[in-house]
């Protein structure tokens, strides 16, 4: 019975958790974010969190152990300014770094089209800097006022995804540890909880890494100068 209910809820998830893809919904999302820290043109903030699990049947515990030596899978999500999840991806081993999990994220290849040149999501330094994914300036003790201000506003905005994860785990205590050995069931349960909290969006081939980073740096510099 539980599996049937789980399958049904998963089948309607795509209608509940939706990424802003139209010009109107992107503009509305950006306006709400701008009211937080004055950071322009944001459509979402991204991060990952660990969901402790029982070691899946037939798998080695070490394959799923995160940096805290706890078997887990990663829930990577994007939320809006209201802390509602607008895209989720789960199932990757907790051993895998956030940047690698991001490469597996189905929406990743769609973000250049969805965001265009104007919009972007925000992430921490674990993520690759892109025109559509802005990250902090690396702080080696030599950041100027403009760069420090950018990092402060980015951090103050990005904390929303951390708050969203906190709310998720406080409302659905079963996510403190998912007691199913079957990985597919664990994944489904996490996606259901994400969707329930939300209730209480053509891939393109990317240019080379250097070109992507240069575009991201240029956009970050423009925005940091504008919000100083």
JSON list of C-alpha atoms in Angstrom, two decimals:
[
{"chain": "A", "resi": 1, "resn": "UNK", "atom": "CA", "xyz": [0.00, 0.00, 0.00]},
{"chain": "A", "resi": 2, "resn": "UNK", "atom": "CA", "xyz": [2.78, 2.42, 0.97]},
{"chain": "A", "resi": 3, "resn": "UNK", "atom": "CA", "xyz": [4.59, 1.75, -2.30]},
{"chain": "A", "resi": 4, "resn": "UNK", "atom": "CA", "xyz": [1.41, 2.41, -4.32]},
{"chain": "A", "resi": 5, "resn": "UNK", "atom": "CA", "xyz": [0.83, 5.72, -2.54]},
{"chain": "A", "resi": 6, "resn": "UNK", "atom": "CA", "xyz": [4.48, 6.65, -2.99]},
{"chain": "A", "resi": 7, "resn": "UNK", "atom": "CA", "xyz": [4.34, 5.92, -6.73]},
{"chain": "A", "resi": 8, "resn": "UNK", "atom": "CA", "xyz": [1.20, 8.01, -7.16]},
{"chain": "A", "resi": 9, "resn": "UNK", "atom": "CA", "xyz": [2.60, 11.03, -5.35]},
{"chain": "A", "resi": 10, "resn": "UNK", "atom": "CA", "xyz": [5.81, 10.84, -7.37]},
{"chain": "A", "resi": 11, "resn": "UNK", "atom": "CA", "xyz": [3.74, 10.77, -10.58]},
{"chain": "A", "resi": 12, "resn": "UNK", "atom": "CA", "xyz": [2.22, 14.18, -9.79]},
{"chain": "A", "resi": 13, "resn": "UNK", "atom": "CA", "xyz": [5.42, 15.75, -8.43]},
{"chain": "A", "resi": 14, "resn": "UNK", "atom": "CA", "xyz": [6.24, 17.47, -11.72]},
{"chain": "A", "resi": 15, "resn": "UNK", "atom": "CA", "xyz": [3.06, 19.49, -11.40]},
{"chain": "A", "resi": 16, "resn": "UNK", "atom": "CA", "xyz": [3.94, 20.66, -7.88]},
{"chain": "A", "resi": 17, "resn": "UNK", "atom": "CA", "xyz": [7.67, 21.38, -8.03]},
{"chain": "A", "resi": 18, "resn": "UNK", "atom": "CA", "xyz": [8.16, 23.68, -11.01]},
{"chain": "A", "resi": 19, "resn": "UNK", "atom": "CA", "xyz": [11.04, 25.89, -12.16]},
{"chain": "A", "resi": 20, "resn": "UNK", "atom": "CA", "xyz": [10.22, 29.37, -13.51]},
{"chain": "A", "resi": 21, "resn": "UNK", "atom": "CA", "xyz": [10.64, 29.18, -17.27]},
{"chain": "A", "resi": 22, "resn": "UNK", "atom": "CA", "xyz": [8.44, 31.93, -18.70]},
{"chain": "A", "resi": 23, "resn": "UNK", "atom": "CA", "xyz": [9.52, 35.56, -18.74]},
{"chain": "A", "resi": 24, "resn": "UNK", "atom": "CA", "xyz": [6.74, 36.48, -16.32]},
{"chain": "A", "resi": 25, "resn": "UNK", "atom": "CA", "xyz": [7.58, 33.78, -13.78]},
{"chain": "A", "resi": 26, "resn": "UNK", "atom": "CA", "xyz": [11.30, 34.51, -13.97]},
{"chain": "A", "resi": 27, "resn": "UNK", "atom": "CA", "xyz": [10.72, 38.24, -13.47]},
{"chain": "A", "resi": 28, "resn": "UNK", "atom": "CA", "xyz": [8.44, 37.53, -10.52]},
{"chain": "A", "resi": 29, "resn": "UNK", "atom": "CA", "xyz": [11.00, 35.20, -8.94]},
{"chain": "A", "resi": 30, "resn": "UNK", "atom": "CA", "xyz": [13.80, 37.74, -9.43]},
{"chain": "A", "resi": 31, "resn": "UNK", "atom": "CA", "xyz": [11.75, 40.53, -7.85]},
{"chain": "A", "resi": 32, "resn": "UNK", "atom": "CA", "xyz": [11.17, 38.47, -4.70]},
{"chain": "A", "resi": 33, "resn": "UNK", "atom": "CA", "xyz": [14.87, 37.65, -4.41]},
{"chain": "A", "resi": 34, "resn": "UNK", "atom": "CA", "xyz": [15.89, 41.28, -4.98]},
{"chain": "A", "resi": 35, "resn": "UNK", "atom": "CA", "xyz": [13.76, 42.30, -2.02]},
{"chain": "A", "resi": 36, "resn": "UNK", "atom": "CA", "xyz": [15.93, 40.13, 0.25]},
{"chain": "A", "resi": 37, "resn": "UNK", "atom": "CA", "xyz": [19.46, 41.47, -0.31]},
{"chain": "A", "resi": 38, "resn": "UNK", "atom": "CA", "xyz": [19.19, 43.66, -3.39]},
{"chain": "A", "resi": 39, "resn": "UNK", "atom": "CA", "xyz": [20.82, 40.98, -5.55]},
{"chain": "A", "resi": 40, "resn": "UNK", "atom": "CA", "xyz": [19.39, 41.21, -9.10]},
{"chain": "A", "resi": 41, "resn": "UNK", "atom": "CA", "xyz": [17.97, 38.65, -11.52]},
{"chain": "A", "resi": 42, "resn": "UNK", "atom": "CA", "xyz": [18.04, 35.53, -9.32]},
{"chain": "A", "resi": 43, "resn": "UNK", "atom": "CA", "xyz": [15.60, 32.74, -10.15]},
{"chain": "A", "resi": 44, "resn": "UNK", "atom": "CA", "xyz": [16.80, 30.28, -7.50]},
{"chain": "A", "resi": 45, "resn": "UNK", "atom": "CA", "xyz": [19.48, 29.24, -5.01]},
{"chain": "A", "resi": 46, "resn": "UNK", "atom": "CA", "xyz": [21.12, 25.81, -5.02]},
{"chain": "A", "resi": 47, "resn": "UNK", "atom": "CA", "xyz": [22.77, 23.53, -2.48]},
{"chain": "A", "resi": 48, "resn": "UNK", "atom": "CA", "xyz": [22.95, 19.93, -1.38]},
{"chain": "A", "resi": 49, "resn": "UNK", "atom": "CA", "xyz": [22.27, 18.15, 1.89]},
{"chain": "A", "resi": 50, "resn": "UNK", "atom": "CA", "xyz": [22.90, 14.64, 3.13]},
{"chain": "A", "resi": 51, "resn": "UNK", "atom": "CA", "xyz": [20.05, 12.23, 3.84]},
{"chain": "A", "resi": 52, "resn": "UNK", "atom": "CA", "xyz": [21.36, 9.37, 6.05]},
{"chain": "A", "resi": 53, "resn": "UNK", "atom": "CA", "xyz": [20.29, 5.92, 4.83]},
{"chain": "A", "resi": 54, "resn": "UNK", "atom": "CA", "xyz": [20.77, 2.25, 5.58]},
{"chain": "A", "resi": 55, "resn": "UNK", "atom": "CA", "xyz": [23.44, 0.83, 3.29]},
{"chain": "A", "resi": 56, "resn": "UNK", "atom": "CA", "xyz": [21.58, -0.38, 0.16]},
{"chain": "A", "resi": 57, "resn": "UNK", "atom": "CA", "xyz": [21.28, -4.13, -0.28]},
{"chain": "A", "resi": 58, "resn": "UNK", "atom": "CA", "xyz": [24.26, -5.57, -2.12]},
{"chain": "A", "resi": 59, "resn": "UNK", "atom": "CA", "xyz": [26.31, -2.36, -1.83]},
{"chain": "A", "resi": 60, "resn": "UNK", "atom": "CA", "xyz": [29.46, -1.55, 0.13]},
{"chain": "A", "resi": 61, "resn": "UNK", "atom": "CA", "xyz": [28.94, 0.90, 2.98]},
{"chain": "A", "resi": 62, "resn": "UNK", "atom": "CA", "xyz": [32.06, 2.85, 1.96]},
{"chain": "A", "resi": 63, "resn": "UNK", "atom": "CA", "xyz": [30.51, 3.67, -1.43]},
{"chain": "A", "resi": 64, "resn": "UNK", "atom": "CA", "xyz": [27.81, 5.74, 0.30]},
{"chain": "A", "resi": 65, "resn": "UNK", "atom": "CA", "xyz": [29.75, 7.24, 3.23]},
{"chain": "A", "resi": 66, "resn": "UNK", "atom": "CA", "xyz": [29.92, 11.05, 3.23]},
{"chain": "A", "resi": 67, "resn": "UNK", "atom": "CA", "xyz": [32.72, 13.14, 4.74]},
{"chain": "A", "resi": 68, "resn": "UNK", "atom": "CA", "xyz": [31.26, 12.42, 8.20]},
{"chain": "A", "resi": 69, "resn": "UNK", "atom": "CA", "xyz": [31.60, 8.67, 7.53]},
{"chain": "A", "resi": 70, "resn": "UNK", "atom": "CA", "xyz": [27.80, 8.24, 7.51]},
{"chain": "A", "resi": 71, "resn": "UNK", "atom": "CA", "xyz": [26.05, 6.28, 4.74]},
{"chain": "A", "resi": 72, "resn": "UNK", "atom": "CA", "xyz": [23.88, 8.77, 2.88]},
{"chain": "A", "resi": 73, "resn": "UNK", "atom": "CA", "xyz": [22.56, 9.98, -0.42]},
{"chain": "A", "resi": 74, "resn": "UNK", "atom": "CA", "xyz": [22.65, 13.60, -1.51]},
{"chain": "A", "resi": 75, "resn": "UNK", "atom": "CA", "xyz": [19.55, 15.68, -2.01]},
{"chain": "A", "resi": 76, "resn": "UNK", "atom": "CA", "xyz": [20.49, 18.55, -4.33]},
{"chain": "A", "resi": 77, "resn": "UNK", "atom": "CA", "xyz": [17.81, 21.18, -4.72]},
{"chain": "A", "resi": 78, "resn": "UNK", "atom": "CA", "xyz": [17.01, 24.68, -5.94]},
{"chain": "A", "resi": 79, "resn": "UNK", "atom": "CA", "xyz": [14.53, 26.81, -4.02]},
{"chain": "A", "resi": 80, "resn": "UNK", "atom": "CA", "xyz": [12.83, 30.15, -4.57]},
{"chain": "A", "resi": 81, "resn": "UNK", "atom": "CA", "xyz": [12.72, 33.23, -2.35]},
{"chain": "A", "resi": 82, "resn": "UNK", "atom": "CA", "xyz": [9.84, 31.69, -0.37]},
{"chain": "A", "resi": 83, "resn": "UNK", "atom": "CA", "xyz": [11.98, 28.62, 0.44]},
{"chain": "A", "resi": 84, "resn": "UNK", "atom": "CA", "xyz": [9.87, 26.43, -1.81]},
{"chain": "A", "resi": 85, "resn": "UNK", "atom": "CA", "xyz": [11.71, 23.81, -3.83]},
{"chain": "A", "resi": 86, "resn": "UNK", "atom": "CA", "xyz": [11.52, 24.47, -7.57]},
{"chain": "A", "resi": 87, "resn": "UNK", "atom": "CA", "xyz": [13.76, 21.60, -8.68]},
{"chain": "A", "resi": 88, "resn": "UNK", "atom": "CA", "xyz": [15.21, 18.57, -6.93]},
{"chain": "A", "resi": 89, "resn": "UNK", "atom": "CA", "xyz": [17.60, 15.72, -7.67]},
{"chain": "A", "resi": 90, "resn": "UNK", "atom": "CA", "xyz": [18.40, 12.87, -5.31]},
{"chain": "A", "resi": 91, "resn": "UNK", "atom": "CA", "xyz": [19.96, 9.44, -5.36]},
{"chain": "A", "resi": 92, "resn": "UNK", "atom": "CA", "xyz": [23.66, 10.25, -5.77]},
{"chain": "A", "resi": 93, "resn": "UNK", "atom": "CA", "xyz": [25.96, 8.72, -3.17]},
{"chain": "A", "resi": 94, "resn": "UNK", "atom": "CA", "xyz": [26.88, 11.01, -0.26]},
{"chain": "A", "resi": 95, "resn": "UNK", "atom": "CA", "xyz": [30.49, 10.29, -1.16]},
{"chain": "A", "resi": 96, "resn": "UNK", "atom": "CA", "xyz": [30.19, 12.35, -4.35]},
{"chain": "A", "resi": 97, "resn": "UNK", "atom": "CA", "xyz": [31.16, 16.05, -4.27]},
{"chain": "A", "resi": 98, "resn": "UNK", "atom": "CA", "xyz": [28.44, 18.66, -4.90]},
{"chain": "A", "resi": 99, "resn": "UNK", "atom": "CA", "xyz": [30.07, 19.73, -8.17]},
{"chain": "A", "resi": 100, "resn": "UNK", "atom": "CA", "xyz": [29.88, 16.18, -9.52]},
{"chain": "A", "resi": 101, "resn": "UNK", "atom": "CA", "xyz": [26.30, 15.77, -8.32]},
{"chain": "A", "resi": 102, "resn": "UNK", "atom": "CA", "xyz": [25.47, 18.99, -10.19]},
{"chain": "A", "resi": 103, "resn": "UNK", "atom": "CA", "xyz": [26.70, 17.38, -13.41]},
{"chain": "A", "resi": 104, "resn": "UNK", "atom": "CA", "xyz": [24.10, 14.65, -12.87]},
{"chain": "A", "resi": 105, "resn": "UNK", "atom": "CA", "xyz": [21.32, 17.17, -12.14]},
{"chain": "A", "resi": 106, "resn": "UNK", "atom": "CA", "xyz": [18.84, 16.87, -15.07]},
{"chain": "A", "resi": 107, "resn": "UNK", "atom": "CA", "xyz": [18.09, 20.60, -15.12]},
{"chain": "A", "resi": 108, "resn": "UNK", "atom": "CA", "xyz": [21.77, 21.56, -15.42]},
{"chain": "A", "resi": 109, "resn": "UNK", "atom": "CA", "xyz": [21.84, 21.35, -19.22]},
{"chain": "A", "resi": 110, "resn": "UNK", "atom": "CA", "xyz": [18.64, 23.38, -19.45]},
{"chain": "A", "resi": 111, "resn": "UNK", "atom": "CA", "xyz": [19.81, 26.27, -17.28]},
{"chain": "A", "resi": 112, "resn": "UNK", "atom": "CA", "xyz": [21.70, 28.14, -20.05]},
{"chain": "A", "resi": 113, "resn": "UNK", "atom": "CA", "xyz": [18.47, 28.33, -22.07]},
{"chain": "A", "resi": 114, "resn": "UNK", "atom": "CA", "xyz": [16.16, 29.03, -19.13]},
{"chain": "A", "resi": 115, "resn": "UNK", "atom": "CA", "xyz": [18.38, 31.73, -17.65]},
{"chain": "A", "resi": 116, "resn": "UNK", "atom": "CA", "xyz": [19.69, 33.24, -20.87]},
{"chain": "A", "resi": 117, "resn": "UNK", "atom": "CA", "xyz": [22.17, 36.08, -20.40]},
{"chain": "A", "resi": 118, "resn": "UNK", "atom": "CA", "xyz": [20.12, 37.89, -17.77]},
{"chain": "A", "resi": 119, "resn": "UNK", "atom": "CA", "xyz": [19.04, 35.42, -15.09]},
{"chain": "A", "resi": 120, "resn": "UNK", "atom": "CA", "xyz": [21.00, 33.08, -12.85]},
{"chain": "A", "resi": 121, "resn": "UNK", "atom": "CA", "xyz": [20.92, 30.87, -9.78]},
{"chain": "A", "resi": 122, "resn": "UNK", "atom": "CA", "xyz": [23.29, 31.27, -6.82]},
{"chain": "A", "resi": 123, "resn": "UNK", "atom": "CA", "xyz": [25.52, 28.59, -5.32]},
{"chain": "A", "resi": 124, "resn": "UNK", "atom": "CA", "xyz": [28.45, 28.32, -2.93]},
{"chain": "A", "resi": 125, "resn": "UNK", "atom": "CA", "xyz": [32.08, 27.83, -3.93]},
{"chain": "A", "resi": 126, "resn": "UNK", "atom": "CA", "xyz": [31.58, 24.07, -4.35]},
{"chain": "A", "resi": 127, "resn": "UNK", "atom": "CA", "xyz": [29.82, 24.78, -7.65]},
{"chain": "A", "resi": 128, "resn": "UNK", "atom": "CA", "xyz": [31.41, 25.84, -10.96]},
{"chain": "A", "resi": 129, "resn": "UNK", "atom": "CA", "xyz": [31.13, 29.53, -11.82]},
{"chain": "A", "resi": 130, "resn": "UNK", "atom": "CA", "xyz": [28.90, 30.01, -14.84]},
{"chain": "A", "resi": 131, "resn": "UNK", "atom": "CA", "xyz": [26.94, 32.82, -16.46]},
{"chain": "A", "resi": 132, "resn": "UNK", "atom": "CA", "xyz": [23.81, 31.09, -15.19]},
{"chain": "A", "resi": 133, "resn": "UNK", "atom": "CA", "xyz": [25.33, 29.97, -11.83]},
{"chain": "A", "resi": 134, "resn": "UNK", "atom": "CA", "xyz": [27.08, 32.64, -9.80]},
{"chain": "A", "resi": 135, "resn": "UNK", "atom": "CA", "xyz": [29.40, 31.71, -6.94]},
{"chain": "A", "resi": 136, "resn": "UNK", "atom": "CA", "xyz": [31.44, 33.76, -4.42]},
{"chain": "A", "resi": 137, "resn": "UNK", "atom": "CA", "xyz": [34.81, 35.32, -5.10]},
{"chain": "A", "resi": 138, "resn": "UNK", "atom": "CA", "xyz": [37.53, 33.09, -3.67]},
{"chain": "A", "resi": 139, "resn": "UNK", "atom": "CA", "xyz": [38.81, 34.77, -0.54]},
{"chain": "A", "resi": 140, "resn": "UNK", "atom": "CA", "xyz": [42.58, 34.55, -0.15]},
{"chain": "A", "resi": 141, "resn": "UNK", "atom": "CA", "xyz": [42.67, 37.61, 2.08]},
{"chain": "A", "resi": 142, "resn": "UNK", "atom": "CA", "xyz": [42.95, 40.07, -0.80]},
{"chain": "A", "resi": 143, "resn": "UNK", "atom": "CA", "xyz": [39.32, 40.83, -1.73]},
{"chain": "A", "resi": 144, "resn": "UNK", "atom": "CA", "xyz": [38.41, 44.48, -2.28]},
{"chain": "A", "resi": 145, "resn": "UNK", "atom": "CA", "xyz": [35.26, 46.14, -0.90]},
{"chain": "A", "resi": 146, "resn": "UNK", "atom": "CA", "xyz": [33.27, 45.44, -4.05]},
{"chain": "A", "resi": 147, "resn": "UNK", "atom": "CA", "xyz": [34.08, 41.73, -3.96]},
{"chain": "A", "resi": 148, "resn": "UNK", "atom": "CA", "xyz": [33.45, 41.45, -0.22]},
{"chain": "A", "resi": 149, "resn": "UNK", "atom": "CA", "xyz": [30.08, 43.15, -0.62]},
{"chain": "A", "resi": 150, "resn": "UNK", "atom": "CA", "xyz": [29.17, 40.77, -3.43]},
{"chain": "A", "resi": 151, "resn": "UNK", "atom": "CA", "xyz": [30.05, 37.75, -1.31]},
{"chain": "A", "resi": 152, "resn": "UNK", "atom": "CA", "xyz": [28.07, 39.09, 1.63]},
{"chain": "A", "resi": 153, "resn": "UNK", "atom": "CA", "xyz": [24.93, 39.64, -0.44]},
{"chain": "A", "resi": 154, "resn": "UNK", "atom": "CA", "xyz": [25.30, 36.28, -2.17]},
{"chain": "A", "resi": 155, "resn": "UNK", "atom": "CA", "xyz": [25.68, 34.51, 1.17]},
{"chain": "A", "resi": 156, "resn": "UNK", "atom": "CA", "xyz": [22.75, 36.40, 2.66]},
{"chain": "A", "resi": 157, "resn": "UNK", "atom": "CA", "xyz": [20.58, 35.30, -0.25]},
{"chain": "A", "resi": 158, "resn": "UNK", "atom": "CA", "xyz": [21.88, 31.75, -0.60]},
{"chain": "A", "resi": 159, "resn": "UNK", "atom": "CA", "xyz": [21.08, 31.01, 3.06]},
{"chain": "A", "resi": 160, "resn": "UNK", "atom": "CA", "xyz": [17.47, 30.55, 1.92]},
{"chain": "A", "resi": 161, "resn": "UNK", "atom": "CA", "xyz": [18.26, 27.08, 0.56]},
{"chain": "A", "resi": 162, "resn": "UNK", "atom": "CA", "xyz": [19.89, 26.12, 3.86]},
{"chain": "A", "resi": 163, "resn": "UNK", "atom": "CA", "xyz": [16.75, 27.31, 5.65]},
{"chain": "A", "resi": 164, "resn": "UNK", "atom": "CA", "xyz": [14.61, 25.31, 3.23]},
{"chain": "A", "resi": 165, "resn": "UNK", "atom": "CA", "xyz": [16.55, 22.13, 4.03]},
{"chain": "A", "resi": 166, "resn": "UNK", "atom": "CA", "xyz": [16.20, 22.87, 7.74]},
{"chain": "A", "resi": 167, "resn": "UNK", "atom": "CA", "xyz": [12.45, 23.26, 7.41]},
{"chain": "A", "resi": 168, "resn": "UNK", "atom": "CA", "xyz": [12.22, 20.07, 5.36]},
{"chain": "A", "resi": 169, "resn": "UNK", "atom": "CA", "xyz": [14.03, 17.99, 7.97]},
{"chain": "A", "resi": 170, "resn": "UNK", "atom": "CA", "xyz": [12.17, 19.50, 10.90]},
{"chain": "A", "resi": 171, "resn": "UNK", "atom": "CA", "xyz": [8.80, 18.78, 9.28]},
{"chain": "A", "resi": 172, "resn": "UNK", "atom": "CA", "xyz": [9.69, 15.31, 8.04]},
{"chain": "A", "resi": 173, "resn": "UNK", "atom": "CA", "xyz": [11.76, 13.71, 10.77]},
{"chain": "A", "resi": 174, "resn": "UNK", "atom": "CA", "xyz": [12.04, 10.49, 8.76]},
{"chain": "A", "resi": 175, "resn": "UNK", "atom": "CA", "xyz": [14.69, 12.28, 6.70]},
{"chain": "A", "resi": 176, "resn": "UNK", "atom": "CA", "xyz": [17.01, 12.22, 9.71]},
{"chain": "A", "resi": 177, "resn": "UNK", "atom": "CA", "xyz": [17.51, 8.63, 8.58]},
{"chain": "A", "resi": 178, "resn": "UNK", "atom": "CA", "xyz": [15.66, 6.79, 5.84]},
{"chain": "A", "resi": 179, "resn": "UNK", "atom": "CA", "xyz": [15.21, 3.23, 7.11]},
{"chain": "A", "resi": 180, "resn": "UNK", "atom": "CA", "xyz": [14.82, 1.48, 3.77]},
{"chain": "A", "resi": 181, "resn": "UNK", "atom": "CA", "xyz": [17.52, -0.72, 2.29]},
{"chain": "A", "resi": 182, "resn": "UNK", "atom": "CA", "xyz": [16.09, -0.31, -1.22]},
{"chain": "A", "resi": 183, "resn": "UNK", "atom": "CA", "xyz": [17.65, 2.81, -2.76]},
{"chain": "A", "resi": 184, "resn": "UNK", "atom": "CA", "xyz": [14.74, 3.51, -5.13]},
{"chain": "A", "resi": 185, "resn": "UNK", "atom": "CA", "xyz": [12.29, 3.60, -2.22]},
{"chain": "A", "resi": 186, "resn": "UNK", "atom": "CA", "xyz": [14.53, 5.97, -0.27]},
{"chain": "A", "resi": 187, "resn": "UNK", "atom": "CA", "xyz": [14.76, 8.27, -3.28]},
{"chain": "A", "resi": 188, "resn": "UNK", "atom": "CA", "xyz": [11.00, 8.29, -3.72]},
{"chain": "A", "resi": 189, "resn": "UNK", "atom": "CA", "xyz": [10.34, 9.11, -0.06]},
{"chain": "A", "resi": 190, "resn": "UNK", "atom": "CA", "xyz": [12.70, 12.09, -0.18]},
{"chain": "A", "resi": 191, "resn": "UNK", "atom": "CA", "xyz": [11.04, 13.43, -3.35]},
{"chain": "A", "resi": 192, "resn": "UNK", "atom": "CA", "xyz": [7.60, 13.12, -1.75]},
{"chain": "A", "resi": 193, "resn": "UNK", "atom": "CA", "xyz": [8.69, 15.09, 1.31]},
{"chain": "A", "resi": 194, "resn": "UNK", "atom": "CA", "xyz": [10.17, 17.79, -0.93]},
{"chain": "A", "resi": 195, "resn": "UNK", "atom": "CA", "xyz": [6.90, 18.08, -2.82]},
{"chain": "A", "resi": 196, "resn": "UNK", "atom": "CA", "xyz": [4.80, 18.20, 0.35]},
{"chain": "A", "resi": 197, "resn": "UNK", "atom": "CA", "xyz": [6.92, 21.01, 1.74]},
{"chain": "A", "resi": 198, "resn": "UNK", "atom": "CA", "xyz": [6.42, 22.94, -1.49]},
{"chain": "A", "resi": 199, "resn": "UNK", "atom": "CA", "xyz": [2.65, 22.66, -1.03]},
{"chain": "A", "resi": 200, "resn": "UNK", "atom": "CA", "xyz": [2.70, 23.70, 2.92]},
{"chain": "A", "resi": 201, "resn": "UNK", "atom": "CA", "xyz": [11.01, 23.33, -15.94]},
{"chain": "A", "resi": 202, "resn": "UNK", "atom": "CA", "xyz": [16.02, 21.79, -24.50]},
{"chain": "A", "resi": 203, "resn": "UNK", "atom": "CA", "xyz": [19.42, 20.87, -23.46]},
{"chain": "A", "resi": 204, "resn": "UNK", "atom": "CA", "xyz": [22.31, 22.61, -25.26]},
{"chain": "A", "resi": 205, "resn": "UNK", "atom": "CA", "xyz": [25.92, 21.63, -25.70]},
{"chain": "A", "resi": 206, "resn": "UNK", "atom": "CA", "xyz": [28.07, 23.80, -23.46]},
{"chain": "A", "resi": 207, "resn": "UNK", "atom": "CA", "xyz": [31.23, 25.57, -24.63]},
{"chain": "A", "resi": 208, "resn": "UNK", "atom": "CA", "xyz": [34.55, 24.57, -23.08]},
{"chain": "A", "resi": 209, "resn": "UNK", "atom": "CA", "xyz": [35.23, 25.03, -19.36]},
{"chain": "A", "resi": 210, "resn": "UNK", "atom": "CA", "xyz": [37.48, 28.08, -19.75]},
{"chain": "A", "resi": 211, "resn": "UNK", "atom": "CA", "xyz": [34.93, 29.96, -21.87]},
{"chain": "A", "resi": 212, "resn": "UNK", "atom": "CA", "xyz": [32.15, 29.19, -19.41]},
{"chain": "A", "resi": 213, "resn": "UNK", "atom": "CA", "xyz": [34.18, 30.43, -16.47]},
{"chain": "A", "resi": 214, "resn": "UNK", "atom": "CA", "xyz": [35.25, 33.63, -18.25]},
{"chain": "A", "resi": 215, "resn": "UNK", "atom": "CA", "xyz": [31.61, 34.44, -19.01]},
{"chain": "A", "resi": 216, "resn": "UNK", "atom": "CA", "xyz": [30.71, 33.77, -15.39]},
{"chain": "A", "resi": 217, "resn": "UNK", "atom": "CA", "xyz": [33.52, 35.99, -14.11]},
{"chain": "A", "resi": 218, "resn": "UNK", "atom": "CA", "xyz": [32.48, 38.84, -16.40]},
{"chain": "A", "resi": 219, "resn": "UNK", "atom": "CA", "xyz": [28.88, 38.67, -15.24]},
{"chain": "A", "resi": 220, "resn": "UNK", "atom": "CA", "xyz": [29.90, 38.45, -11.59]},
{"chain": "A", "resi": 221, "resn": "UNK", "atom": "CA", "xyz": [32.11, 41.53, -11.98]},
{"chain": "A", "resi": 222, "resn": "UNK", "atom": "CA", "xyz": [29.28, 43.49, -13.61]},
{"chain": "A", "resi": 223, "resn": "UNK", "atom": "CA", "xyz": [26.84, 42.64, -10.84]},
{"chain": "A", "resi": 224, "resn": "UNK", "atom": "CA", "xyz": [29.32, 43.27, -8.03]},
{"chain": "A", "resi": 225, "resn": "UNK", "atom": "CA", "xyz": [29.93, 46.76, -9.42]},
{"chain": "A", "resi": 226, "resn": "UNK", "atom": "CA", "xyz": [26.20, 47.43, -9.78]},
{"chain": "A", "resi": 227, "resn": "UNK", "atom": "CA", "xyz": [25.26, 46.45, -6.21]},
{"chain": "A", "resi": 228, "resn": "UNK", "atom": "CA", "xyz": [28.16, 48.21, -4.44]}
]
